[in-house]
Amino acid sequence: MSALLKSLPFANGAMLLWGLAASLPIIIHLWSKRKYNEVTWAAMEYLLAALRKNVRRIRIEQLILLLIRVAILCLLAVALADPIWSLFPTLGSSMGTAGRTHFVLVLDGSYSMDYRASEKSRFEVAQQLAIQVVRDSRQGDGFTLVLMADPPVVVISEPAFDPKDVMEEIENLRMRHGGANLPTTLAEIEGILHKGNVAHSRLNDRKVCFFTDLGKTTWEDSATETCRKRVERLARESALVVFDVGQTDVENLAVTAMSVRESLVTIARNVTIEAEVQNLGRSSRTGRQVALYVDDQQIHAERIDVSAGGRATVAFPYRFETPGEHKIEARLADDALMVDNHRWLSVPVRESIRVLCIEGKQGAARHIALALEPSKSEHPRVRPDVRFEHALLELDLGQYDCVFLANVGRFSGDESAVLYDYLKYGGGLVVSLGDQVQADSYNEQLGGELSGKRILPVRLERPAPEAQYFFNPLEYRHAIVAPFARHERSGLISTPVWKYFKVTRHDSPAAKVALEFHNGDPAIVEEPILRGRSIVLTTAVSPESMDRSTNPPTPWTAIASWPSFPPLVQEILTLAVGGRTSDRNLLVGDTVEGSVAAAAGGLTLSVEGPDGDSDRVPLVTDGERSRWVYDRAMWSGIYTAHYSEPLDKRELFAVNVNTRESDLDRFDPELLPGEFNQDFSPSADEVSLPTTKPMQYFRWFLGAVFVLLLAESFAAWYFGNASS
């Protein structure tokens, strides 16, 4: 009986038992009809004769009064039971358990929710609807709140029962500038429901409400086996409701790429700034303005046409005259989705690129230094510093953008550790071999066979037999040799090599052969390692490396005297130093990190976000440097790291959106798992629910009782007067 009462649409179903009182008028009526002993009385005979003439009318009057009295008691019982119904069936189905519902409110926090079909963004509409669900709830209902982002953010982890607090949390939600991860969000919801069931067992009815635009990039995961299993488990213990706040046939332009062609920028040299705009809609867009800003000053603007699904590139030369931290912004004219109309670039500008050249013997690095900076200009682009190998432990490698090792014979454990740390902080390492190289030392110390800290992309085997070898550029596919594709007479493929080291690439998909010999052996192998890049040239770069087994001794190569050598070294340098600035340009959700010399005592650091808010970030000593990590870059823009005294400097970091979310294609609602209920899709103008609050009708029933009481009194009076 109790289960039946709970299933009825009444807040207090047990009060319906008072409806049994409606049987009292009927019992009294039937009791009054029982037979009595008849006694003949002359006066009554005349009265009975008169009554027989009106018996039909009197019976009808009695039945009317009986029905009114029964209705009064029935309606009073219904009013006491507090009847409730909802015009919104999916949520209304839960209202049979007044104050016993656990609502899990899940708001899509991906940046496609910033799309504005009208004055309100999709996210603002979602907030409005979620607040209405809370406002229309019953006393005793509990609420938890999740922002579906990547990763998801659990704002309220345990059921909260104060609607005002919950609505305030919803209003304070801030949409992220990233995507949304559906599988991990479903996993979080499972955990929330489990904890809620344990801590608040009386909340035996559960509703999971998703407020989302059904973006394809998020919801296409619902078709995966992992998501389907989680949805099935959730559906067994809760109702899943989707509030679709998206629109169809929407258009969007986005700045999808931003770059400076040079890896490291130096003063007084022209660089080319490029910005790419993509049309992610189905209609061509014409006359859209794109502006380029350097340090918040507009330097260029032009109008572009972009075909449907196409791309357009804006390029502009620029010359930095001052060293230091600079920022570049590409800004597209506003459209319905403004988050992806901006893209930033952090550009640390140097007076010159500093390169440390370590030579294993006299003259081994001389030709590298000359190729790096052949001119003697007042403001050289590259400043090579040639030292002997002992300098590895004497100098702070952090002051150099790249380290060249030329024919260094062997390495100690300390030298290996220094080079490993150098790569860890984004340095570029270029190793050229030669006649002094001891393969075992390289493999043990730089190959990680002893320490496990691998620095090189290859394992050294043995010197190749003396012969004449030539380079194979592998169709000029790699960035190092690509510039030679249109200059076959530059001498690259005719460079004579007589000896080199045979090597074996480590089992890493990131290790790539940029150049090989005509017999298929690698000549240049590169691999990004840690945050830096390691490049190995398997032959020598100096004529000082000799094969003394021949008579007369034969040089390993004549590469240093070939015209292709300087541009080859420049391209190697360009690739090697890329890691020095890669950590300055990130995507939303990436960690912002940096390091400084550990000797800077009393140093503090704060990171200022695009909104101007600052956070103190701790510095952690790591060997000879102090490193820091900031993991709250969830919004696009420029983040500024401020170092206190004694450094008193700043570093700029550009955090941009992942434009995968700029594709506003919707996931077909028909393809959602059947466990999802889809009862609501707002129009652009109407964003309120029909109602999520159960309508309480007890006042109406009490009013009906009052009216029937008046009617009963009037009917009894009227029928009595009529009878008399």
XYZ file of C-alpha atoms in Angstrom:
724
model
C 0.000 0.000 0.000
C 2.799 2.452 0.883
C 4.543 1.771 -2.438
C 1.293 2.508 -4.262
C 0.792 5.770 -2.404
C 4.362 6.882 -3.156
C 3.829 6.268 -6.838
C 0.837 8.628 -6.957
C 1.329 12.330 -7.836
C 0.835 13.531 -4.254
C 3.317 15.079 -1.875
C 1.682 13.332 1.105
C -0.013 10.315 -0.369
C -0.791 8.817 3.039
C -3.259 11.643 3.695
C -5.477 10.123 1.019
C -6.545 7.602 3.664
C -8.684 10.395 5.080
C -10.760 9.909 1.966
C -12.300 6.904 3.692
C -14.272 9.430 5.720
C -16.276 10.055 2.561
C -18.055 6.791 3.287
C -19.643 8.239 6.458
C -22.441 10.173 4.703
C -23.219 7.071 2.683
C -23.306 4.882 5.804
C -25.538 7.384 7.589
C -27.776 7.567 4.558
C -28.104 3.802 4.365
C -28.567 3.548 8.117
C -31.438 5.981 7.965
C -33.241 3.721 5.514
C -33.424 0.738 7.908
C -36.972 -0.525 8.747
C -38.765 0.474 11.927
C -41.842 -0.995 13.653
C -44.902 0.643 12.155
C -47.564 2.079 14.451
C -50.761 3.385 12.920
C -51.331 7.061 13.743
C -54.133 8.945 12.100
C -52.292 12.254 11.862
C -49.360 10.656 10.076
C -51.602 9.109 7.485
C -52.386 12.548 6.087
C -48.664 13.465 6.114
C -47.635 10.262 4.322
C -50.236 10.846 1.701
C -48.696 14.253 1.010
C -45.171 12.840 0.945
C -46.083 10.160 -1.540
C -46.922 12.914 -3.987
C -43.307 14.377 -3.653
C -41.250 11.242 -2.935
C -39.328 11.384 -6.253
C -38.303 15.006 -5.715
C -37.262 14.387 -2.125
C -35.139 11.377 -3.093
C -33.302 13.431 -5.694
C -32.683 16.206 -3.172
C -31.268 13.711 -0.668
C -28.962 12.217 -3.302
C -27.703 15.688 -4.242
C -26.934 16.493 -0.612
C -25.271 13.079 -0.214
C -23.042 13.649 -3.252
C -22.075 17.126 -2.051
C -21.127 15.817 1.397
C -19.127 12.910 -0.065
C -17.367 15.308 -2.464
C -16.491 17.638 0.429
C -14.750 14.863 2.336
C -13.011 13.461 -0.785
C -11.702 16.860 -1.854
C -10.550 17.597 1.685
C -8.538 14.341 1.708
C -7.025 15.177 -1.687
C -6.098 18.669 -0.477
C -4.418 17.199 2.600
C -2.435 14.843 0.326
C -1.053 17.912 -1.526
C -1.540 16.961 -5.212
C 1.334 17.896 -7.564
C 1.738 17.634 -11.316
C 4.378 18.995 -13.679
C 3.766 20.229 -17.207
C 7.328 19.149 -18.036
C 6.970 15.355 -18.052
C 10.602 14.263 -17.826
C 11.309 16.160 -14.642
C 7.745 15.908 -13.478
C 8.012 12.144 -13.280
C 10.298 12.572 -10.316
C 7.908 14.632 -8.318
C 6.121 11.702 -6.801
C 8.773 11.753 -4.093
C 8.541 15.260 -2.756
C 11.835 16.563 -1.429
C 13.586 13.281 -2.172
C 15.181 14.042 -5.559
C 18.921 14.360 -6.209
C 19.498 16.629 -9.215
C 22.930 16.449 -10.881
C 23.210 19.619 -12.973
C 25.796 19.305 -15.760
C 26.595 22.458 -17.742
C 28.604 22.187 -20.948
C 31.670 24.391 -20.456
C 33.209 24.060 -23.937
C 33.765 27.365 -25.698
C 31.276 26.591 -28.472
C 28.750 27.427 -25.737
C 29.809 31.078 -26.148
C 28.005 31.198 -29.498
C 25.375 33.949 -29.500
C 22.319 33.354 -31.651
C 20.714 36.312 -29.835
C 21.724 38.578 -26.969
C 22.419 35.621 -24.698
C 25.142 33.077 -25.299
C 24.362 29.387 -25.182
C 26.146 29.188 -21.845
C 24.039 31.983 -20.387
C 20.910 30.184 -21.595
C 22.145 26.983 -19.940
C 22.723 28.867 -16.682
C 19.245 30.362 -16.866
C 17.627 26.971 -17.381
C 19.649 25.326 -14.616
C 18.666 28.100 -12.214
C 15.023 27.576 -13.143
C 15.299 23.866 -12.372
C 16.662 24.760 -8.928
C 14.108 27.490 -8.321
C 11.220 25.190 -9.261
C 12.401 22.324 -7.072
C 10.735 21.158 -3.872
C 12.020 21.695 -0.378
C 14.339 18.850 0.555
C 15.664 18.208 -2.958
C 19.458 18.044 -3.231
C 21.699 19.452 -5.959
C 25.193 18.734 -7.217
C 26.864 20.753 -9.961
C 29.385 19.775 -12.648
C 31.022 21.890 -15.349
C 31.580 19.588 -18.327
C 35.034 20.692 -19.450
C 38.324 18.952 -20.204
C 38.911 17.908 -17.512
C 35.461 18.264 -15.919
C 35.125 20.445 -12.831
C 32.969 19.241 -9.936
C 31.692 22.482 -8.396
C 29.320 20.921 -5.824
C 30.378 17.360 -5.066
C 27.805 16.448 -2.401
C 24.083 17.261 -2.464
C 23.405 20.847 -1.394
C 19.961 21.713 -0.070
C 19.937 25.517 -0.066
C 18.580 26.618 -3.476
C 20.030 30.119 -3.067
C 23.555 28.779 -2.625
C 23.162 26.456 -5.601
C 21.817 29.220 -7.833
C 24.698 31.469 -6.779
C 27.205 28.776 -7.761
C 25.500 28.413 -11.144
C 25.615 32.161 -11.718
C 29.320 32.227 -10.822
C 30.234 29.467 -13.266
C 32.724 30.613 -15.860
C 32.904 28.932 -19.231
C 36.323 27.564 -20.144
C 38.039 28.272 -23.472
C 38.591 24.589 -24.130
C 36.613 21.533 -25.100
C 34.564 19.108 -23.040
C 35.371 15.514 -22.184
C 32.195 13.436 -22.110
C 33.688 10.101 -20.926
C 35.419 11.593 -17.886
C 32.340 13.700 -17.101
C 30.171 10.572 -17.040
C 32.723 8.942 -14.742
C 32.527 11.932 -12.375
C 28.718 11.741 -12.390
C 28.861 8.057 -11.452
C 31.034 8.922 -8.478
C 28.757 11.788 -7.418
C 25.641 9.603 -7.523
C 27.357 6.853 -5.563
C 28.517 9.241 -2.832
C 25.108 10.905 -2.727
C 23.360 7.564 -2.369
C 25.601 6.599 0.553
C 25.442 9.943 2.380
C 21.792 10.789 1.629
C 19.884 7.564 1.132
C 16.543 9.359 1.414
C 17.241 10.962 -1.992
C 15.935 7.872 -3.726
C 15.038 9.607 -6.976
C 17.864 10.893 -9.182
C 17.913 13.161 -12.204
C 21.016 13.994 -14.279
C 20.354 17.130 -16.336
C 22.723 18.003 -19.203
C 22.592 21.601 -20.450
C 24.524 21.462 -23.722
C 24.652 22.543 -27.357
C 25.269 18.917 -28.436
C 28.503 19.894 -30.174
C 29.827 17.088 -32.326
C 33.351 17.366 -30.938
C 31.984 16.536 -27.488
C 29.037 14.222 -28.054
C 30.464 12.014 -30.794
C 32.115 10.125 -27.930
C 28.649 9.007 -26.819
C 28.830 6.349 -29.531
C 31.942 4.749 -28.039
C 31.648 1.538 -26.076
C 33.033 3.142 -22.916
C 30.416 5.897 -22.922
C 27.567 3.553 -23.775
C 28.365 1.305 -20.828
C 28.543 4.273 -18.474
C 25.271 5.667 -19.812
C 23.589 2.295 -19.287
C 24.830 2.146 -15.694
C 23.664 5.700 -15.016
C 20.254 5.066 -16.579
C 19.652 2.120 -14.245
C 19.703 4.406 -11.206
C 18.755 7.821 -12.589
C 16.897 9.610 -15.346
C 19.099 11.321 -17.962
C 17.704 14.541 -19.384
C 19.234 16.635 -22.190
C 18.426 20.341 -22.433
C 19.498 21.195 -25.978
C 20.513 24.867 -26.189
C 22.240 24.633 -29.588
C 21.185 25.800 -33.020
C 21.505 24.352 -36.497
C 23.007 25.884 -39.652
C 25.394 28.247 -37.864
C 28.402 29.986 -39.414
C 31.805 30.666 -37.909
C 35.154 32.181 -38.856
C 38.192 31.528 -36.681
C 41.850 32.499 -36.514
C 43.281 28.986 -36.537
C 47.038 29.606 -36.728
C 49.578 32.291 -35.915
C 53.322 32.120 -36.441
C 56.596 33.868 -37.011
C 58.690 31.988 -39.557
C 61.909 32.301 -37.577
C 62.426 30.015 -34.577
C 64.257 32.709 -32.633
C 63.765 36.373 -33.400
C 66.576 38.903 -33.085
C 66.563 42.669 -33.293
C 67.093 44.690 -36.458
C 66.026 41.849 -38.771
C 62.825 41.514 -40.747
C 60.549 38.665 -39.769
C 57.336 37.523 -41.403
C 54.207 37.293 -39.265
C 51.498 35.004 -40.600
C 47.913 34.486 -39.469
C 45.542 31.910 -40.901
C 41.763 32.333 -40.963
C 39.464 29.377 -41.577
C 35.817 29.405 -42.601
C 34.104 26.622 -40.676
C 30.684 27.381 -42.118
C 28.820 26.460 -45.284
C 28.709 29.933 -46.819
C 31.487 32.026 -48.325
C 32.482 35.105 -46.351
C 33.728 38.238 -48.058
C 35.318 41.450 -46.870
C 36.176 40.233 -43.375
C 38.813 42.384 -41.698
C 41.875 40.854 -40.067
C 44.183 43.092 -38.047
C 47.655 42.356 -36.669
C 48.821 43.962 -33.428
C 52.306 44.069 -31.918
C 52.390 45.048 -28.256
C 48.773 46.265 -28.563
C 49.611 48.585 -31.477
C 47.944 47.858 -34.809
C 50.569 47.387 -37.499
C 48.533 45.944 -40.338
C 44.943 45.330 -41.407
C 43.386 43.924 -44.526
C 40.117 42.475 -45.743
C 39.942 38.889 -46.900
C 37.510 36.589 -48.662
C 37.193 33.020 -47.410
C 35.260 30.375 -49.290
C 33.053 27.877 -47.464
C 35.324 25.443 -45.660
C 38.374 27.305 -46.968
C 41.354 29.111 -45.486
C 43.050 32.440 -46.060
C 46.456 33.642 -44.869
C 47.519 37.147 -43.919
C 51.285 37.772 -43.981
C 53.137 40.916 -42.987
C 56.852 41.723 -42.529
C 57.915 43.343 -39.292
C 61.173 44.440 -37.694
C 61.723 44.401 -33.930
C 64.049 47.143 -32.797
C 64.199 46.388 -29.077
C 65.031 43.123 -27.315
C 62.796 41.663 -24.652
C 59.279 40.302 -24.333
C 56.842 41.077 -27.142
C 53.362 39.867 -28.003
C 51.561 39.624 -31.320
C 47.813 39.352 -31.784
C 45.723 38.527 -34.836
C 42.233 39.940 -34.450
C 39.250 39.037 -36.613
C 36.105 41.142 -36.824
C 33.470 39.984 -34.318
C 30.957 37.322 -35.226
C 28.563 35.124 -33.245
C 31.446 33.180 -31.660
C 34.063 35.666 -30.509
C 36.369 33.395 -28.496
C 38.196 32.111 -31.588
C 38.422 35.512 -33.305
C 41.735 36.194 -31.541
C 45.065 34.452 -31.515
C 48.197 35.480 -29.673
C 51.895 34.815 -30.028
C 54.620 35.356 -27.447
C 57.859 36.448 -29.104
C 60.963 36.827 -26.927
C 63.292 38.996 -29.008
C 67.017 38.618 -28.462
C 69.902 40.826 -29.396
C 71.436 37.664 -30.848
C 71.242 33.874 -30.653
C 73.927 32.544 -28.350
C 75.493 29.216 -29.334
C 78.088 27.308 -27.342
C 80.443 25.317 -29.579
C 82.361 22.609 -27.698
C 85.266 21.108 -29.595
C 86.982 17.863 -28.728
C 90.251 19.040 -30.185
C 91.697 22.231 -31.565
C 89.794 23.493 -34.610
C 86.985 20.912 -34.471
C 84.299 23.615 -34.052
C 85.940 26.413 -36.032
C 84.015 25.745 -39.220
C 80.720 25.465 -37.335
C 81.281 28.864 -35.735
C 82.096 30.369 -39.127
C 78.972 28.846 -40.685
C 76.836 30.148 -37.822
C 78.058 33.718 -38.206
C 80.028 34.262 -41.417
C 79.806 38.066 -41.234
C 81.232 40.435 -38.654
C 78.274 42.783 -38.405
C 77.628 45.131 -35.518
C 74.476 43.213 -34.582
C 75.168 39.587 -35.519
C 72.200 37.251 -35.563
C 74.256 34.455 -33.983
C 77.048 34.777 -31.431
C 79.042 31.527 -31.336
C 81.216 30.889 -28.294
C 83.912 28.257 -28.979
C 85.220 26.380 -25.921
C 86.943 23.133 -25.036
C 84.938 20.305 -23.491
C 85.755 21.146 -19.857
C 83.520 24.228 -20.256
C 80.426 22.015 -20.036
C 80.794 21.908 -16.259
C 82.096 25.452 -15.856
C 79.444 27.440 -17.707
C 75.728 27.961 -17.125
C 74.292 26.349 -20.241
C 70.997 28.127 -19.618
C 72.470 31.309 -21.129
C 72.873 29.564 -24.493
C 70.126 28.782 -26.979
C 72.000 25.895 -28.549
C 75.018 23.700 -27.804
C 77.122 22.182 -30.603
C 79.407 19.275 -29.687
C 82.113 18.695 -32.292
C 84.232 15.529 -32.123
C 84.135 15.272 -28.328
C 85.779 11.981 -27.370
C 83.967 10.893 -24.214
C 81.636 12.168 -21.500
C 81.495 11.867 -17.746
C 78.337 11.238 -15.751
C 78.299 14.869 -14.610
C 78.573 16.158 -18.169
C 75.765 13.853 -19.234
C 73.572 15.128 -16.386
C 74.240 18.755 -17.350
C 73.254 18.099 -20.959
C 70.140 16.202 -19.870
C 69.024 19.153 -17.736
C 69.751 21.464 -20.635
C 67.347 19.527 -22.864
C 64.809 19.411 -20.055
C 64.611 23.197 -20.088
C 64.200 23.510 -23.847
C 67.772 23.718 -25.074
C 68.952 22.544 -28.477
C 71.757 19.986 -28.703
C 73.666 19.238 -31.928
C 76.279 16.467 -31.894
C 78.710 15.916 -34.753
C 80.987 12.890 -34.582
C 84.597 12.398 -35.612
C 87.792 10.466 -35.170
C 87.980 10.973 -31.374
C 84.526 9.643 -30.582
C 84.379 6.626 -28.255
C 81.124 4.851 -29.050
C 80.884 3.054 -25.697
C 81.091 6.311 -23.752
C 78.438 7.931 -25.938
C 76.075 4.975 -25.555
C 76.584 4.670 -21.809
C 76.428 8.352 -20.903
C 74.427 10.053 -23.662
C 72.480 6.976 -24.737
C 71.211 6.358 -21.215
C 72.599 2.834 -20.869
C 73.979 3.664 -17.420
C 71.716 6.418 -16.110
C 68.533 5.723 -18.061
C 68.497 9.373 -19.156
C 68.773 9.240 -22.911
C 70.044 12.325 -24.722
C 70.763 11.057 -28.239
C 68.250 9.775 -30.807
C 70.667 7.039 -31.943
C 72.978 4.343 -30.656
C 76.508 4.455 -32.047
C 77.738 1.208 -33.589
C 81.086 1.486 -35.427
C 82.790 3.647 -38.069
C 81.867 2.739 -41.632
C 84.698 1.463 -43.831
C 86.577 4.102 -45.779
C 84.853 4.742 -49.127
C 83.225 7.586 -51.008
C 79.690 8.344 -49.829
C 77.146 10.961 -50.879
C 74.003 12.332 -49.303
C 70.444 11.310 -50.180
C 68.011 14.142 -49.248
C 64.995 11.770 -49.149
C 62.982 13.930 -51.538
C 63.693 16.959 -49.319
C 60.818 16.044 -47.006
C 62.463 17.075 -43.751
C 62.581 20.695 -42.576
C 66.396 20.701 -42.403
C 66.850 19.900 -46.097
C 63.573 21.285 -47.494
C 65.160 24.663 -48.472
C 67.578 22.797 -50.768
C 64.722 21.350 -52.852
C 64.869 24.166 -55.395
C 68.650 24.494 -55.246
C 70.035 21.173 -56.365
C 73.272 22.853 -57.449
C 73.962 24.057 -53.934
C 76.250 21.059 -53.460
C 74.297 19.121 -50.834
C 73.981 15.882 -52.790
C 77.529 16.158 -54.144
C 79.187 16.651 -50.749
C 81.977 14.046 -50.451
C 82.107 11.931 -47.291
C 84.694 9.201 -46.768
C 83.925 8.060 -43.272
C 81.047 8.211 -40.798
C 79.626 6.344 -37.844
C 77.023 3.675 -38.404
C 74.171 4.241 -35.980
C 70.894 2.626 -34.984
C 67.870 4.745 -34.223
C 66.303 4.226 -30.832
C 62.824 2.769 -30.822
C 61.032 6.097 -30.799
C 58.467 7.238 -33.375
C 59.609 10.820 -32.813
C 63.138 10.131 -34.076
C 63.380 11.101 -37.749
C 66.078 10.825 -40.380
C 66.539 14.194 -42.058
C 69.361 13.144 -44.366
C 70.881 9.784 -45.174
C 73.745 8.401 -47.241
C 73.137 6.845 -50.617
C 73.483 3.379 -49.046
C 70.584 4.046 -46.653
C 72.590 4.733 -43.498
C 71.464 7.804 -41.492
C 73.491 10.991 -41.882
C 71.373 13.380 -39.778
C 68.900 12.117 -37.162
C 66.825 14.371 -34.939
C 64.367 13.822 -32.118
C 62.539 16.076 -29.672
C 63.689 14.938 -26.230
C 62.110 16.346 -23.085
C 61.394 19.983 -23.997
C 64.438 20.387 -26.230
C 65.711 18.785 -29.407
C 68.689 16.531 -30.036
C 70.318 16.306 -33.481
C 73.135 13.963 -34.478
C 75.330 14.371 -37.566
C 77.014 10.987 -38.007
C 80.083 12.346 -39.791
C 82.560 15.077 -38.896
C 82.206 18.783 -39.658
C 85.909 19.553 -39.701
C 88.784 18.396 -41.877
C 90.743 17.822 -38.652
C 88.994 14.448 -38.268
C 91.249 12.008 -40.097
C 91.219 8.313 -40.881
C 94.808 7.485 -39.968
C 94.515 3.869 -41.078
C 95.192 5.020 -44.638
C 98.415 6.332 -46.050
C 98.310 9.245 -46.327
C 95.545 9.843 -43.693
C 92.145 10.573 -45.230
C 89.803 13.275 -43.868
C 86.375 12.029 -42.840
C 84.651 14.587 -45.059
C 85.046 17.755 -47.082
C 81.659 19.070 -45.941
C 83.117 22.184 -44.277
C 84.487 23.457 -47.580
C 81.300 22.789 -49.552
C 78.903 25.664 -50.353
C 75.961 23.740 -48.873
C 77.547 23.659 -45.411
C 76.641 27.167 -44.083
C 72.945 26.929 -45.035
C 72.823 23.352 -43.716
C 74.193 24.494 -40.348
C 71.723 27.394 -40.285
C 68.784 25.026 -40.872
C 70.068 22.677 -38.185
C 70.275 25.622 -35.784
C 66.754 26.773 -36.670
C 65.328 23.368 -35.827
C 67.449 22.928 -32.715
C 66.429 26.180 -31.023
C 62.693 25.694 -31.597
C 62.271 24.372 -28.068
C 63.452 27.660 -26.576
C 60.159 29.362 -27.426
C 57.762 26.434 -27.838
C 56.910 26.598 -24.146
C 55.872 30.240 -24.608
C 53.018 29.426 -27.002
C 50.497 26.966 -25.630
C 46.923 25.777 -25.873
C 44.222 26.195 -23.259
C 44.661 23.492 -20.636
C 48.423 23.178 -21.098
C 50.672 23.834 -18.130
C 52.569 27.108 -18.162
C 56.039 26.545 -16.765
C 59.472 28.058 -16.592
C 62.755 28.029 -14.719
C 65.452 30.348 -13.426
C 68.890 29.904 -11.914
C 68.526 28.457 -8.414
C 71.048 30.977 -7.082
C 68.425 33.727 -7.144
C 67.700 33.759 -3.407
C 64.538 35.344 -2.014
C 62.886 35.183 -5.415
C 59.091 35.093 -5.674
C 56.892 34.594 -8.702
C 53.346 35.554 -9.620
C 51.419 34.764 -12.788
C 48.916 37.299 -14.098
C 46.111 35.992 -16.297
C 44.284 37.692 -19.192
C 41.649 38.997 -16.770
C 44.260 40.767 -14.647
C 44.033 38.386 -11.677
C 47.368 37.245 -10.231
C 48.327 34.018 -8.489
C 51.450 33.347 -6.460
C 53.298 30.307 -7.823
C 55.888 28.411 -5.767
C 59.411 27.886 -7.066
C 60.808 24.362 -6.678
C 64.564 23.769 -6.681
C 65.590 21.249 -9.323
C 69.351 20.834 -9.444
C 70.966 24.101 -10.406
C 67.682 25.710 -11.419
C 64.367 26.578 -9.821
C 61.303 25.593 -11.786
C 57.657 26.530 -11.509
C 54.406 25.199 -12.929
C 51.094 27.012 -13.397
C 48.167 24.726 -14.270
C 45.232 27.138 -14.352
C 45.509 28.462 -17.903
C 41.899 27.667 -18.815
C 41.204 30.869 -20.735
C 42.886 32.196 -23.858
C 45.060 35.286 -23.837
C 48.431 36.487 -22.577
C 49.731 35.224 -19.229
C 52.561 37.190 -17.625
C 55.064 35.677 -15.201
C 56.461 38.382 -12.902
C 59.762 37.651 -11.137
C 60.551 39.723 -8.080
C 63.921 41.148 -7.089
C 66.741 40.376 -7.654
C 65.712 39.299 -11.184
C 62.915 41.848 -11.628
C 61.834 40.600 -15.033
C 58.752 39.287 -16.777
C 58.004 36.549 -19.294
C 54.998 36.419 -21.604
C 53.094 33.245 -22.443
C 50.443 33.071 -25.165
C 47.610 30.621 -24.505
C 45.291 29.994 -27.451
C 42.145 27.977 -28.049
C 42.249 24.601 -29.720
C 40.263 25.400 -32.847
C 38.818 21.891 -32.982
C 35.983 23.315 -30.891
C 35.445 26.088 -33.465
C 33.699 23.557 -35.678
C 30.087 24.119 -34.619
C 28.661 21.030 -36.296
C 26.064 19.398 -34.058
C 25.794 15.796 -33.066
C 22.587 14.316 -34.427
C 20.220 14.037 -31.425
C 18.699 10.946 -33.017
C 22.041 9.173 -32.551
C 22.171 9.755 -28.803
C 21.779 6.611 -26.698
C 18.116 5.885 -26.051
C 18.591 6.384 -22.319
C 18.717 10.170 -22.840
C 15.413 12.028 -22.682
C 15.266 15.038 -24.993
C 12.178 16.991 -24.052
C 13.393 20.542 -24.388
C 14.969 22.652 -27.117
C 14.574 26.420 -26.700
C 13.992 28.853 -29.506
C 16.263 31.823 -29.967
C 13.771 34.096 -28.194
C 12.221 31.781 -25.599
C 14.692 30.199 -23.234
C 12.533 29.319 -20.231
C 11.154 25.906 -19.461
C 7.416 25.287 -19.733
C 7.821 24.545 -16.026
C 9.984 22.243 -14.018
C 8.161 23.037 -10.783
C 5.368 20.665 -9.824
C 2.137 22.636 -9.689
C 0.615 22.472 -6.198
C -3.153 22.290 -6.387
C -4.110 21.896 -2.698
C -5.310 25.507 -2.536
C -7.630 24.887 -5.446
C -9.019 21.797 -3.730
C -9.490 23.656 -0.446
C -11.292 26.362 -2.372
C -13.530 23.717 -3.903
C -14.242 22.342 -0.407
C -15.235 25.821 0.763
C -17.515 26.294 -2.239
C -19.128 22.885 -1.681
C -19.695 23.693 1.999
C -21.558 26.818 0.967
C -23.410 24.849 -1.678
C -24.371 22.148 0.844
C -25.701 24.713 3.312
C -27.623 26.543 0.629
C -29.025 23.307 -0.830
C -30.126 22.037 2.586
C -31.821 25.379 3.314
C -33.436 25.587 -0.088
C -34.673 21.997 -0.134
C -36.023 22.401 3.403
C -37.954 25.552 2.495
C -39.252 23.936 -0.647
C -40.499 20.929 1.307
C -42.237 23.111 3.876
